[in-house]
mmCIF file of N, CA and C in Angstrom:
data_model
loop_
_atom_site.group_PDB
_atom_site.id
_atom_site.type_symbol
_atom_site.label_atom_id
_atom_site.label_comp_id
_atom_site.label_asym_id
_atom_site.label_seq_id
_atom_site.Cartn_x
_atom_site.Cartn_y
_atom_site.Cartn_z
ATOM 1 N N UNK Z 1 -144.590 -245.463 -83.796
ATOM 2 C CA UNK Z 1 -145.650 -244.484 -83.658
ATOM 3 C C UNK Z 1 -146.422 -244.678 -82.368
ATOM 4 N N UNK Z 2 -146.386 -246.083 -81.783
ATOM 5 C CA UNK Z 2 -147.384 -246.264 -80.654
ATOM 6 C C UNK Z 2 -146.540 -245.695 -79.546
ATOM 7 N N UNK Z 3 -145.374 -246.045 -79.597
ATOM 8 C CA UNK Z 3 -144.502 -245.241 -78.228
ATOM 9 C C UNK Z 3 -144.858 -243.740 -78.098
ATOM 10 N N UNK Z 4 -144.940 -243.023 -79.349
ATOM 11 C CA UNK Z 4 -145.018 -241.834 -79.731
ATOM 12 C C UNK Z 4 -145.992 -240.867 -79.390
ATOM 13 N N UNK Z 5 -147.173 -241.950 -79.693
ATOM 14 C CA UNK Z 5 -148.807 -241.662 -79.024
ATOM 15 C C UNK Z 5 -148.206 -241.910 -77.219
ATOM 16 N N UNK Z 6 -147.716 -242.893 -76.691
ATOM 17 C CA UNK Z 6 -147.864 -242.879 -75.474
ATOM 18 C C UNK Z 6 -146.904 -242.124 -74.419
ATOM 19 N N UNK Z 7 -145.824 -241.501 -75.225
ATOM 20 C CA UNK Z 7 -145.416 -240.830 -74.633
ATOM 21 C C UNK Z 7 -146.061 -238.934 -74.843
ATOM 22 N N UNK Z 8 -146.827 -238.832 -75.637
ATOM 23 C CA UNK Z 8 -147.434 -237.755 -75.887
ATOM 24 C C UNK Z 8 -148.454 -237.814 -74.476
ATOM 25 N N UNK Z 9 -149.152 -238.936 -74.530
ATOM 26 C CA UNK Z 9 -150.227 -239.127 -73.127
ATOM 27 C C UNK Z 9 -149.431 -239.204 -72.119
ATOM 28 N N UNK Z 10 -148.578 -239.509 -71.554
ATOM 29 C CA UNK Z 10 -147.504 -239.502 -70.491
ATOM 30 C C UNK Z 10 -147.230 -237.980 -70.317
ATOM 31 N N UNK Z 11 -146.750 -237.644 -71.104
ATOM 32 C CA UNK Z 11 -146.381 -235.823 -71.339
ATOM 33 C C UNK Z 11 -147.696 -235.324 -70.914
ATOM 34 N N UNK Z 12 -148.865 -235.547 -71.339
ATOM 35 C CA UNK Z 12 -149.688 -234.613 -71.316
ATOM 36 C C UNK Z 12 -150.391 -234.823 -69.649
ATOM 37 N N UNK Z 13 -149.981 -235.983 -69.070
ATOM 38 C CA UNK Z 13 -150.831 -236.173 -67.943
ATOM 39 C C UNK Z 13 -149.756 -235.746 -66.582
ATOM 40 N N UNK Z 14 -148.574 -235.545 -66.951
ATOM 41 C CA UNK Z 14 -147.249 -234.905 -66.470
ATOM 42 C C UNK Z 14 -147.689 -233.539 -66.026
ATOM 43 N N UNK Z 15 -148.078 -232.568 -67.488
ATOM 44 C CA UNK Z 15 -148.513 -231.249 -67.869
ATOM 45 C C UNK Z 15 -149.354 -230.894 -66.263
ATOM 46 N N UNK Z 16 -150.435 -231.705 -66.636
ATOM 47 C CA UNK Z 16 -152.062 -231.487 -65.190
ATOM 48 C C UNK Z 16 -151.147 -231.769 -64.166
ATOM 49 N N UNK Z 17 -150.480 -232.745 -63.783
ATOM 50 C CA UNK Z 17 -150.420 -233.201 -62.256
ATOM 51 C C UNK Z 17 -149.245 -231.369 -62.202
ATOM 52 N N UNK Z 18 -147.954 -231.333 -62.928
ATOM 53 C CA UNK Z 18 -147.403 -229.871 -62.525
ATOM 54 C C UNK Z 18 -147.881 -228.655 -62.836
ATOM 55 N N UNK Z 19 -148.956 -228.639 -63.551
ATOM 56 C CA UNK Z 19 -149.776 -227.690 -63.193
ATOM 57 C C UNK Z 19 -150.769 -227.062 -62.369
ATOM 58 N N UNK Z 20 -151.480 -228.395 -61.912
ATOM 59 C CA UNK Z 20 -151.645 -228.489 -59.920
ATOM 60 C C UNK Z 20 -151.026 -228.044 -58.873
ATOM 61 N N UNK Z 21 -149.946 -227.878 -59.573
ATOM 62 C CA UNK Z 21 -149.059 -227.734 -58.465
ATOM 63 C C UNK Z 21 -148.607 -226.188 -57.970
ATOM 64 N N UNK Z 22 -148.711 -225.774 -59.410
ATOM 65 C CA UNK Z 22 -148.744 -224.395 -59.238
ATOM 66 C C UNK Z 22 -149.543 -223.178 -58.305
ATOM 67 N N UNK Z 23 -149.136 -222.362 -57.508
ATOM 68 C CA UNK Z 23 -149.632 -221.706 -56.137
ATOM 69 C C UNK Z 23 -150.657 -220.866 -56.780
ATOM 70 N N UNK Z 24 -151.644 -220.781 -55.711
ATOM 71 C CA UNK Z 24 -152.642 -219.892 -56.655
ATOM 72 C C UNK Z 24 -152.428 -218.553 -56.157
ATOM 73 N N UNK Z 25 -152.722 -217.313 -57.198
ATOM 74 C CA UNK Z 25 -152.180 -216.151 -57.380
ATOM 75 C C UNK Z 25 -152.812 -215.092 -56.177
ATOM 76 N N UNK Z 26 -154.207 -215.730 -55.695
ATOM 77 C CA UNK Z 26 -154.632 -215.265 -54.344
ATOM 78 C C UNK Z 26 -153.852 -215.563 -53.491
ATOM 79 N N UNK Z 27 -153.180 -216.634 -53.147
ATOM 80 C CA UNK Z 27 -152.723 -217.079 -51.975
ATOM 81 C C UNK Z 27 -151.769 -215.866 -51.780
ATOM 82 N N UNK Z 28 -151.592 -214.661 -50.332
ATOM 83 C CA UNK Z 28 -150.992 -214.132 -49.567
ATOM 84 C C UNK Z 28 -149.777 -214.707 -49.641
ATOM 85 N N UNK Z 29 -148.967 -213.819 -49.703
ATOM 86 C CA UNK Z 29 -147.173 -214.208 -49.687
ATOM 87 C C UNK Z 29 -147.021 -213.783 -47.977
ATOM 88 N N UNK Z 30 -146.551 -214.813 -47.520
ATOM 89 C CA UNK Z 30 -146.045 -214.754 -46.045
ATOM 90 C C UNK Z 30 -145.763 -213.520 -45.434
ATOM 91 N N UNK Z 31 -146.004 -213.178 -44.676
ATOM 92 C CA UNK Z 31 -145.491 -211.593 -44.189
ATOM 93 C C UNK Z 31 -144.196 -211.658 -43.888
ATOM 94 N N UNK Z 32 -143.610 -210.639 -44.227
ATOM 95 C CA UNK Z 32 -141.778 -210.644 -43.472
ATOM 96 C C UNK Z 32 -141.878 -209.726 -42.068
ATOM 97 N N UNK Z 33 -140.689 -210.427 -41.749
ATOM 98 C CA UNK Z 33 -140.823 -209.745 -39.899
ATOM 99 C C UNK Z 33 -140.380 -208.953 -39.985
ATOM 100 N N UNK Z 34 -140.077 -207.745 -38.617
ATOM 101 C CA UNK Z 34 -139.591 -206.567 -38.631
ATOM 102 C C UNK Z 34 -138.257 -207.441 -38.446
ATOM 103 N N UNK Z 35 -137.551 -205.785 -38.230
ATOM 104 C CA UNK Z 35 -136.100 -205.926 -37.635
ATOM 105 C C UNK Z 35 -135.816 -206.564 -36.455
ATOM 106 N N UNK Z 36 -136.669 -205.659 -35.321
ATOM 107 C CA UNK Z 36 -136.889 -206.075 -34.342
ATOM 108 C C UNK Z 36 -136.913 -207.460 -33.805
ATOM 109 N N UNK Z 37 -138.054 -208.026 -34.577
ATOM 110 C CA UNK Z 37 -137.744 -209.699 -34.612
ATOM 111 C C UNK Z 37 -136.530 -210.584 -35.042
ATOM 112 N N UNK Z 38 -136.652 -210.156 -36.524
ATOM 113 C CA UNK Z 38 -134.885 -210.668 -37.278
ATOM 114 C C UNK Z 38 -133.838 -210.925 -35.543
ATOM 115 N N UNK Z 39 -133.383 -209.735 -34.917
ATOM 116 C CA UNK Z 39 -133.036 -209.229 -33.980
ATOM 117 C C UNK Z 39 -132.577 -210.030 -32.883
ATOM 118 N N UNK Z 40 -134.306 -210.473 -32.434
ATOM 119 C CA UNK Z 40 -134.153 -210.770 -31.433
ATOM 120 C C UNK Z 40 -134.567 -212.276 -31.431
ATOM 121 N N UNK Z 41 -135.109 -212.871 -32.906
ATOM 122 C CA UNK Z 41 -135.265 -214.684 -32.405
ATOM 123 C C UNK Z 41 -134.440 -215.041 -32.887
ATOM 124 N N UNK Z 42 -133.141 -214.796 -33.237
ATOM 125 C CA UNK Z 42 -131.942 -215.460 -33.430
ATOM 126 C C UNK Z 42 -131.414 -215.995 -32.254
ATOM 127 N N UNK Z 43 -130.815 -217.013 -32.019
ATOM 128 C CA UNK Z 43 -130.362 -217.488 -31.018
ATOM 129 C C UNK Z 43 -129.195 -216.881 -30.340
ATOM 130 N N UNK Z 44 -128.311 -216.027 -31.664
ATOM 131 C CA UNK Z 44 -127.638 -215.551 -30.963
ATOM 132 C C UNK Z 44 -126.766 -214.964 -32.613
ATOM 133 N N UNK Z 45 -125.627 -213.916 -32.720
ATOM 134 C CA UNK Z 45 -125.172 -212.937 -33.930
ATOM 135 C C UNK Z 45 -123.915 -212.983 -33.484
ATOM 136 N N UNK Z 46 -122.924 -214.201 -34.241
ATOM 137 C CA UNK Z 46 -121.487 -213.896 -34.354
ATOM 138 C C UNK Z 46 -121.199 -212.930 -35.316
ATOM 139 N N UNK Z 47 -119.688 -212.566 -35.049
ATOM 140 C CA UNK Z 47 -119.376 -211.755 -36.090
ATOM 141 C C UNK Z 47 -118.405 -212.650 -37.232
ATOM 142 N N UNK Z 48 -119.127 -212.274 -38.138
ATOM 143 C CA UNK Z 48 -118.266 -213.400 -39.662
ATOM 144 C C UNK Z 48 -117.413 -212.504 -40.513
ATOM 145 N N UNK Z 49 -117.875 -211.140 -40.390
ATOM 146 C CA UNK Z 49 -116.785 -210.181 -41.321
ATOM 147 C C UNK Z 49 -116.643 -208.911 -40.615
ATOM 148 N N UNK Z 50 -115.730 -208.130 -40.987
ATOM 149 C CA UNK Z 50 -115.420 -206.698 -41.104
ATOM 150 C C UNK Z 50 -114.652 -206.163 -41.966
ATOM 151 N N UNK Z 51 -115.296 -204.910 -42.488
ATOM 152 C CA UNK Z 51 -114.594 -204.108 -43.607
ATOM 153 C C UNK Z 51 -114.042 -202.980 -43.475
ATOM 154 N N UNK Z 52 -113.232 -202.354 -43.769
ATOM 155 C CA UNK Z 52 -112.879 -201.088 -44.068
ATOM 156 C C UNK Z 52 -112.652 -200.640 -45.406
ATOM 157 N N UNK Z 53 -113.460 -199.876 -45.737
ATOM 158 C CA UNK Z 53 -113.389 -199.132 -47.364
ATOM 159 C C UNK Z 53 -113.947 -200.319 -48.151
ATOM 160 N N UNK Z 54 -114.508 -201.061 -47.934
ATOM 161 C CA UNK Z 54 -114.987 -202.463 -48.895
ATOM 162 C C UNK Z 54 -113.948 -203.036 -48.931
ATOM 163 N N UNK Z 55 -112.878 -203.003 -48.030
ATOM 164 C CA UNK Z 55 -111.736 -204.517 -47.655
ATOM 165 C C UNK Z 55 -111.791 -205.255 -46.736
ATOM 166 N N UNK Z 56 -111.994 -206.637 -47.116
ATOM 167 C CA UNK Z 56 -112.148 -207.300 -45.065
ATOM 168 C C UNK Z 56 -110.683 -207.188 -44.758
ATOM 169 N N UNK Z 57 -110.827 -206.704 -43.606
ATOM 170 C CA UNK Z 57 -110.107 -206.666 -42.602
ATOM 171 C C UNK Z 57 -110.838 -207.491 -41.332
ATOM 172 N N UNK Z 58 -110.852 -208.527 -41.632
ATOM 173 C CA UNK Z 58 -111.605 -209.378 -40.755
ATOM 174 C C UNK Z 58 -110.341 -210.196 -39.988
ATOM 175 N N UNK Z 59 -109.493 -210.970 -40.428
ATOM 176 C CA UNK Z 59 -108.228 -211.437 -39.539
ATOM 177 C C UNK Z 59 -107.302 -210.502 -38.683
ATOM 178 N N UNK Z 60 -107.305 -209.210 -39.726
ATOM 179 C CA UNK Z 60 -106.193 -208.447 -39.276
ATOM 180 C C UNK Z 60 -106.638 -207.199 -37.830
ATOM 181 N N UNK Z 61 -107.985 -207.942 -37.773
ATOM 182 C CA UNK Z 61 -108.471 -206.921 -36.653
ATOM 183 C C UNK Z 61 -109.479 -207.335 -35.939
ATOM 184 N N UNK Z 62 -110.282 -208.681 -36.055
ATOM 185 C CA UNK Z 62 -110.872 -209.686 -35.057
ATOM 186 C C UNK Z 62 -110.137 -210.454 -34.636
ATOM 187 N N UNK Z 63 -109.869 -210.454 -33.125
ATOM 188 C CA UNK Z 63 -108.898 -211.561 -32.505
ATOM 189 C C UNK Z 63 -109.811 -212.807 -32.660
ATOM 190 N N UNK Z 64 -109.572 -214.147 -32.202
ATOM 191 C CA UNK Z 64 -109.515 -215.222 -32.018
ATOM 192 C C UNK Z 64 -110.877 -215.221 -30.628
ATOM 193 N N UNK Z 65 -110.603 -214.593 -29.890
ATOM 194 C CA UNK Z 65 -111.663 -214.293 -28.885
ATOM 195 C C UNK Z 65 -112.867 -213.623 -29.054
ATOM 196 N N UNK Z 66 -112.581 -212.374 -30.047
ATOM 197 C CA UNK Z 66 -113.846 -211.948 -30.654
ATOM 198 C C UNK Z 66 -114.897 -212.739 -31.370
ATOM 199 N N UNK Z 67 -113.693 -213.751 -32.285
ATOM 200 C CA UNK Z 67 -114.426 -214.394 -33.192
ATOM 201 C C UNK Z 67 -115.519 -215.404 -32.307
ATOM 202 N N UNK Z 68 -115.442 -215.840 -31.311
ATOM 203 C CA UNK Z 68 -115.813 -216.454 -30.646
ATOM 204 C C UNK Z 68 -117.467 -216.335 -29.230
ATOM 205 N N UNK Z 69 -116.955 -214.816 -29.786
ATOM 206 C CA UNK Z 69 -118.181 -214.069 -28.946
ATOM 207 C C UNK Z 69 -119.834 -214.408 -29.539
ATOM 208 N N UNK Z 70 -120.707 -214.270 -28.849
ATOM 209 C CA UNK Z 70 -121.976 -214.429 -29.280
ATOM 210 C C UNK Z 70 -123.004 -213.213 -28.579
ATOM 211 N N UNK Z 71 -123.702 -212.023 -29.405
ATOM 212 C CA UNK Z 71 -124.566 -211.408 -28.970
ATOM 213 C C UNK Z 71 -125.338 -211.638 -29.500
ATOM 214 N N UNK Z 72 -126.348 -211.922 -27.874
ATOM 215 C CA UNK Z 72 -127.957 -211.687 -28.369
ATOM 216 C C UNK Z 72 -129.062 -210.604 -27.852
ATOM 217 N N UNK Z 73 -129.261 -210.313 -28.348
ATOM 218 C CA UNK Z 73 -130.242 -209.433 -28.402
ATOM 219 C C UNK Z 73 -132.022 -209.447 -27.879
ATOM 220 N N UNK Z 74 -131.951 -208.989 -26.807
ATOM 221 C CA UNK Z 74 -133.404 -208.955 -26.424
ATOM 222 C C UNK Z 74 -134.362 -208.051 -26.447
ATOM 223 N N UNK Z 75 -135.669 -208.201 -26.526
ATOM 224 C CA UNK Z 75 -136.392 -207.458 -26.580
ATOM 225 C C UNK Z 75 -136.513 -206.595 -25.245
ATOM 226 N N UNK Z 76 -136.922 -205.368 -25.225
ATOM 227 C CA UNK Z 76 -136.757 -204.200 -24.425
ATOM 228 C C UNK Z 76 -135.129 -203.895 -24.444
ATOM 229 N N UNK Z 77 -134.703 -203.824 -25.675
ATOM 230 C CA UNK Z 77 -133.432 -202.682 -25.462
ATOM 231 C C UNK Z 77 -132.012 -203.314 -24.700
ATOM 232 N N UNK Z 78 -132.033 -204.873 -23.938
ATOM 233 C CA UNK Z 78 -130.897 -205.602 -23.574
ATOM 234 C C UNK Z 78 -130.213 -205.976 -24.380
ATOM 235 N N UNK Z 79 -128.870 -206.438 -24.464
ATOM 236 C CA UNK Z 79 -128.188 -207.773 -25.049
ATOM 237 C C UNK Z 79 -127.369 -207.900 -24.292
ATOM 238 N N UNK Z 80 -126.347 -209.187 -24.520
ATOM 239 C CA UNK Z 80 -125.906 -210.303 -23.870
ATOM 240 C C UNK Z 80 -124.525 -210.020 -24.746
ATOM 241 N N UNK Z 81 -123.497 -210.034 -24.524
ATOM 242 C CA UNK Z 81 -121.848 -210.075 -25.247
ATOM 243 C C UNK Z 81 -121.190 -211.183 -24.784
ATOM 244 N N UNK Z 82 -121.502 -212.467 -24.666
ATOM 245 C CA UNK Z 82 -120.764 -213.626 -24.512
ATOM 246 C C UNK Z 82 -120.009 -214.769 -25.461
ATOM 247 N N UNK Z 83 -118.611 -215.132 -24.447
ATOM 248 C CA UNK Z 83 -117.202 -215.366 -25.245
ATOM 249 C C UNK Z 83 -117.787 -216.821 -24.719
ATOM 250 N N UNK Z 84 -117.666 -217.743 -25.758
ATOM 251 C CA UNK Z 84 -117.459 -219.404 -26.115
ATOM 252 C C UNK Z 84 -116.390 -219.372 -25.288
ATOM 253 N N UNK Z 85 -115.427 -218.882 -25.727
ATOM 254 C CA UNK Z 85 -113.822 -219.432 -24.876
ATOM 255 C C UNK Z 85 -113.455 -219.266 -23.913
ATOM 256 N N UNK Z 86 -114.532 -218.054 -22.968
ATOM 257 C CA UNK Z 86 -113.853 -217.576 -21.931
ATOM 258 C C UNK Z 86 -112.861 -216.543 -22.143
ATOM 259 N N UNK Z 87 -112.520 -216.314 -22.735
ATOM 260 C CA UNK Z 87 -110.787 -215.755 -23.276
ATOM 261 C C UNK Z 87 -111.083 -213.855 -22.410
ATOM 262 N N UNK Z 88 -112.373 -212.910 -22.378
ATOM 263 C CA UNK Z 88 -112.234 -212.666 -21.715
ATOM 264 C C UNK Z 88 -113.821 -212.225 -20.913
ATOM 265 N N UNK Z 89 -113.810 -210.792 -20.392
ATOM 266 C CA UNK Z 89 -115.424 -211.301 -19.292
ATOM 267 C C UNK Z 89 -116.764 -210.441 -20.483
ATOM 268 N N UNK Z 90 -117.532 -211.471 -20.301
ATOM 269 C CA UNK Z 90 -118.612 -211.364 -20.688
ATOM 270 C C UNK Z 90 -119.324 -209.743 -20.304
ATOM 271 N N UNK Z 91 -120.404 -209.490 -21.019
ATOM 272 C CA UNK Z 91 -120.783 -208.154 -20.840
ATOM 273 C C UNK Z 91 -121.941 -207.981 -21.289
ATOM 274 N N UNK Z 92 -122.869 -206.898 -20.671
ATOM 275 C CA UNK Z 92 -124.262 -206.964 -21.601
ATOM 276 C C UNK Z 92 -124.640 -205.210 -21.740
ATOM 277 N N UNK Z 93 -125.461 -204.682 -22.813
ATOM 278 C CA UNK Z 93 -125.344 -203.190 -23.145
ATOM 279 C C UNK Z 93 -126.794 -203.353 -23.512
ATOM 280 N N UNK Z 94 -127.101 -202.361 -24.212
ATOM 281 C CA UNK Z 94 -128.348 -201.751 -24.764
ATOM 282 C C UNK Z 94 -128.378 -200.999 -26.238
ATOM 283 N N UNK Z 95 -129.640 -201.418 -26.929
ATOM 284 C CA UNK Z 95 -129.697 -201.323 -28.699
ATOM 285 C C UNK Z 95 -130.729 -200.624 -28.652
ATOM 286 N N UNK Z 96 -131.309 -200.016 -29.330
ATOM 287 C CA UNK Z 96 -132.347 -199.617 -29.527
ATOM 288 C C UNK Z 96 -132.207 -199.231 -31.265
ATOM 289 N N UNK Z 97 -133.522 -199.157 -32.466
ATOM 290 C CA UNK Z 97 -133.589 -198.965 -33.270
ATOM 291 C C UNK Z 97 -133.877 -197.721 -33.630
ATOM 292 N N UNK Z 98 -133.506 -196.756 -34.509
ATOM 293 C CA UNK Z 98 -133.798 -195.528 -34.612
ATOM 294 C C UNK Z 98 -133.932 -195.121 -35.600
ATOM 295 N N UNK Z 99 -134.635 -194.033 -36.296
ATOM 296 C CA UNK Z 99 -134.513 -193.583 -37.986
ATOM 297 C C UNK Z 99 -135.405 -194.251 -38.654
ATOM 298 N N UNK Z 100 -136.923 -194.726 -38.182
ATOM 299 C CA UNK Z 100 -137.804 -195.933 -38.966
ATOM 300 C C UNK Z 100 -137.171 -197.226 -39.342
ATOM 301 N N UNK Z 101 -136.298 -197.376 -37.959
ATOM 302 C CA UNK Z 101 -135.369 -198.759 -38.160
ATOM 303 C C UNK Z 101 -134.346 -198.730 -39.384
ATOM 304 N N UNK Z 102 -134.429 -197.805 -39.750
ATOM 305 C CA UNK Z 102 -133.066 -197.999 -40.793
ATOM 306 C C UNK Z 102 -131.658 -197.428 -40.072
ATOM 307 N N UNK Z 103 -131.862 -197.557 -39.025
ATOM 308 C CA UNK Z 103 -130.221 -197.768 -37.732
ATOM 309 C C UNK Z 103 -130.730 -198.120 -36.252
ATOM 310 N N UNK Z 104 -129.465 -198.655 -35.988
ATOM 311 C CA UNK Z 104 -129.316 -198.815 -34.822
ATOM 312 C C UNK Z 104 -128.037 -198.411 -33.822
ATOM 313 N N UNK Z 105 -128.601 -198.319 -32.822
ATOM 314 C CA UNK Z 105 -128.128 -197.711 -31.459
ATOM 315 C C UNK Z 105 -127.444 -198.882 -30.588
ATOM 316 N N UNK Z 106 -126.145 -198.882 -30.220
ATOM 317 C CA UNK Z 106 -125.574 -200.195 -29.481
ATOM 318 C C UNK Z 106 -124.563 -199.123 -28.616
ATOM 319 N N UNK Z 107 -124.884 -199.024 -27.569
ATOM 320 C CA UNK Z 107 -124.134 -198.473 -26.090
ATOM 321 C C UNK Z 107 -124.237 -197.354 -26.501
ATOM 322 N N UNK Z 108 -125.175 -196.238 -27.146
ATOM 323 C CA UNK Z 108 -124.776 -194.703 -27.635
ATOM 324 C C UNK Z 108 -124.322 -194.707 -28.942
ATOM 325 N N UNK Z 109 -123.653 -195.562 -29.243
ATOM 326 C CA UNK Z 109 -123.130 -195.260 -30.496
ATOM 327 C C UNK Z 109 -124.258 -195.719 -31.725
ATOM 328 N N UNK Z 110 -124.245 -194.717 -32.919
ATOM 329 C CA UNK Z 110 -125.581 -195.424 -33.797
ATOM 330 C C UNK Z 110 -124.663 -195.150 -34.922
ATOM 331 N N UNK Z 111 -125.192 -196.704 -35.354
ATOM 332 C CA UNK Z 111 -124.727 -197.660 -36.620
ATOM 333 C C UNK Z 111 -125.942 -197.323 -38.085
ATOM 334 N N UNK Z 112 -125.731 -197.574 -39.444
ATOM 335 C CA UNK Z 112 -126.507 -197.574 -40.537
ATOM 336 C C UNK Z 112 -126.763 -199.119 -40.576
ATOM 337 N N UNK Z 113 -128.058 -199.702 -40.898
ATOM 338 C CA UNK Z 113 -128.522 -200.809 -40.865
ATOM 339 C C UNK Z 113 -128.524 -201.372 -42.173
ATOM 340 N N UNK Z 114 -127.553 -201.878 -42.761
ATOM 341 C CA UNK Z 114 -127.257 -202.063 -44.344
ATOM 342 C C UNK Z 114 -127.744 -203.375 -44.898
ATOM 343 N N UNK Z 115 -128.328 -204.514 -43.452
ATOM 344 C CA UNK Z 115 -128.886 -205.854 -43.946
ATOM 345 C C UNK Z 115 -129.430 -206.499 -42.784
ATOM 346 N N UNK Z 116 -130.327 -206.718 -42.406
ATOM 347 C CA UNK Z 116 -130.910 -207.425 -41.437
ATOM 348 C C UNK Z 116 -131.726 -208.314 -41.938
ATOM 349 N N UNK Z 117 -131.462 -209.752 -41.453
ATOM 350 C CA UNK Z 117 -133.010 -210.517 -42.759
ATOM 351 C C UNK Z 117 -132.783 -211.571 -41.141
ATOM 352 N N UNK Z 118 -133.008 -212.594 -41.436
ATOM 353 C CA UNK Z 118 -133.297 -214.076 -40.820
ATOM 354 C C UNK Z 118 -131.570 -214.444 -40.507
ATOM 355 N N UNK Z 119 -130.810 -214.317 -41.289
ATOM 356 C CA UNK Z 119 -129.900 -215.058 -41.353
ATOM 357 C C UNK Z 119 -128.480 -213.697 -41.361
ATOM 358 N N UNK Z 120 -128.434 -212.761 -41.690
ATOM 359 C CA UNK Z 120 -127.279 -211.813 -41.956
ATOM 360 C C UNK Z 120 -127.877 -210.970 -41.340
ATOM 361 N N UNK Z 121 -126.833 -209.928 -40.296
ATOM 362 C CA UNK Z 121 -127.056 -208.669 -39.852
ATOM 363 C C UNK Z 121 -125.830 -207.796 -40.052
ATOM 364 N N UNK Z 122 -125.939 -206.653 -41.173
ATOM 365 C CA UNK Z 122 -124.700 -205.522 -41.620
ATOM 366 C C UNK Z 122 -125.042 -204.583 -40.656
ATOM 367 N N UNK Z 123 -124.356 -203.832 -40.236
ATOM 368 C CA UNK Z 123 -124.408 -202.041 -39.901
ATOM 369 C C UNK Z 123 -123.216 -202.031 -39.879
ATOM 370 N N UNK Z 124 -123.293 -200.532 -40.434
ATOM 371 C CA UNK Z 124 -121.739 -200.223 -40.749
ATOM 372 C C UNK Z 124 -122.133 -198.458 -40.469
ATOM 373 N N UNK Z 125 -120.795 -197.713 -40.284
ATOM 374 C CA UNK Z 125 -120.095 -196.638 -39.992
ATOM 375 C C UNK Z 125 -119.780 -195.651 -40.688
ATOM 376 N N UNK Z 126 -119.848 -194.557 -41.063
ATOM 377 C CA UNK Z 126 -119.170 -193.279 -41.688
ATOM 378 C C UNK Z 126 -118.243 -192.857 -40.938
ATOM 379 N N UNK Z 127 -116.939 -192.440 -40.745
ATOM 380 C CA UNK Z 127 -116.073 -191.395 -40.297
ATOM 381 C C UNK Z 127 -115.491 -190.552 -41.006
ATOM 382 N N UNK Z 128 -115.180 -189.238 -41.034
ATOM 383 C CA UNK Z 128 -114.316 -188.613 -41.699
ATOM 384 C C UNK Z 128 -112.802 -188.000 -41.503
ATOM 385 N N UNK Z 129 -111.967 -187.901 -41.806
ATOM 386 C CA UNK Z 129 -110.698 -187.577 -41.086
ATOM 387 C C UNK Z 129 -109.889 -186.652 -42.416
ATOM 388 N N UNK Z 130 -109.503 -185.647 -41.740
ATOM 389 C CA UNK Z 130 -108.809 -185.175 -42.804
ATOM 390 C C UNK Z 130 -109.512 -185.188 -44.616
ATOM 391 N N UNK Z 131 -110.790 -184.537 -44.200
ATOM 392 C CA UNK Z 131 -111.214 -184.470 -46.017
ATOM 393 C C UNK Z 131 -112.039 -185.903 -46.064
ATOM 394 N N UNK Z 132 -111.439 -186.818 -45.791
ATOM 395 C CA UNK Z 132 -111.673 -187.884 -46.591
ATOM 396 C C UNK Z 132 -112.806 -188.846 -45.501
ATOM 397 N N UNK Z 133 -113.582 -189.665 -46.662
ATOM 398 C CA UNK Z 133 -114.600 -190.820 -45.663
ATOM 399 C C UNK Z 133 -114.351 -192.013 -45.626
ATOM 400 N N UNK Z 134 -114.413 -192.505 -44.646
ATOM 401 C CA UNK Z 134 -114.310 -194.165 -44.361
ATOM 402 C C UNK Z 134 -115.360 -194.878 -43.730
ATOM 403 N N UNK Z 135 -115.622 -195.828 -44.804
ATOM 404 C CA UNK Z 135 -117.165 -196.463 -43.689
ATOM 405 C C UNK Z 135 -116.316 -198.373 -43.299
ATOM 406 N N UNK Z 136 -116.655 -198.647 -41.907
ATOM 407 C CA UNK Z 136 -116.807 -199.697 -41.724
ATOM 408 C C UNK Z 136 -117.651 -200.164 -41.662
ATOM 409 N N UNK Z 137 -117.522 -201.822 -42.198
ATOM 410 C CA UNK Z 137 -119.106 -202.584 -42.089
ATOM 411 C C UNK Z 137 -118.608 -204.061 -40.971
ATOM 412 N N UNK Z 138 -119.621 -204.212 -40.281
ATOM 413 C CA UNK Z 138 -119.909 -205.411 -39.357
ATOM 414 C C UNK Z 138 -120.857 -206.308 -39.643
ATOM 415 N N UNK Z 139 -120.503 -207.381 -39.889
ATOM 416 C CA UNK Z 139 -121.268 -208.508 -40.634
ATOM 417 C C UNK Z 139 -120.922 -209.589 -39.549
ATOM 418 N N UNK Z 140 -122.323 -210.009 -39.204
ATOM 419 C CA UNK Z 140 -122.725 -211.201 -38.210
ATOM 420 C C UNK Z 140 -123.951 -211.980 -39.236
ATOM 421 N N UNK Z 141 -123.530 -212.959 -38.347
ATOM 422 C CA UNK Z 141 -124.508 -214.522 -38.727
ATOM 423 C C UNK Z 141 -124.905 -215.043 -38.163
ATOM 424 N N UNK Z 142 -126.550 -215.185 -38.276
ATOM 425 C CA UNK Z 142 -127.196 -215.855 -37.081
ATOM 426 C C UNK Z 142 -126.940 -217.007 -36.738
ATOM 427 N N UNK Z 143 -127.223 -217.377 -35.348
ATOM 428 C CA UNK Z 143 -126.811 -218.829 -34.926
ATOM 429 C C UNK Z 143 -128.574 -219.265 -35.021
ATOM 430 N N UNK Z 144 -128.670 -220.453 -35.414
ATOM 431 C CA UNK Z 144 -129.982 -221.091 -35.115
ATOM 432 C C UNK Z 144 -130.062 -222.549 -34.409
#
């Protein structure tokens, strides 16, 4: 019975210290960044997937050199298209966000913005051909 009592007081003084601990319901939840930022303090956005119709087609249509590329993205509308391997010449274009940021613009062409956070960036594609639709998606991963 005495263990019983003292593990009841053990338990109960357990209870206070993790209940201290608990965040208080005023405390402000961190603000999340725009896109813009996501964007541009990444160090840099390989590409880790591509889809067609919700199939990766990520081997059968990223070379070895692509995989290897790194864009980054700067603020005022630049980026940077550079190959790790060399394999072939580097290049730099222009993004801009459009639609209340729910797309983006990369050399003229504008993409649907399907995930942008800290760590993953999607945009992907509609085409139609003959009746039918096909969307590709481009999935990069930030470097930090």
């Amino acid at each position: 019975m005495k263990n019983l009592k003292l593990s009841a007081a053990v338990l109960a003084g357990l209870m206070v210290v993790f209940s201290s601990c608990k965040k208080d319901k005023d405390e402000a939840a961190a603000p999340s960044k725009s896109k813009t930022e996501y964007l541009t303090t990444a160090k840099g956005w390989k590409i880790t997937g591509f889809t067609i119709a919700g199939q990766s087609m990520f081997n059968q249509y990223v070379d070895a050199c692509e995989k290897s590329a790194l864009d980054v993205y700067k603020t005022g509308g630049s980026y940077d298209h550079t190959y790790a391997d060399k394999c072939d010449e580097d290049y730099d274009g222009t993004w801009k966000l459009t639609n209340n940021d729910s797309q983006i613009e990369i050399d003229g062409d504008t993409y649907k913005i399907d995930e942008l956070n800290g760590s993953t960036f999607k945009y992907s594609e509609t085409q139609s051909s003959g009746g039918a639709s096909v969307t590709t998606q481009y999935i990069f991963t930030a470097q930090k």
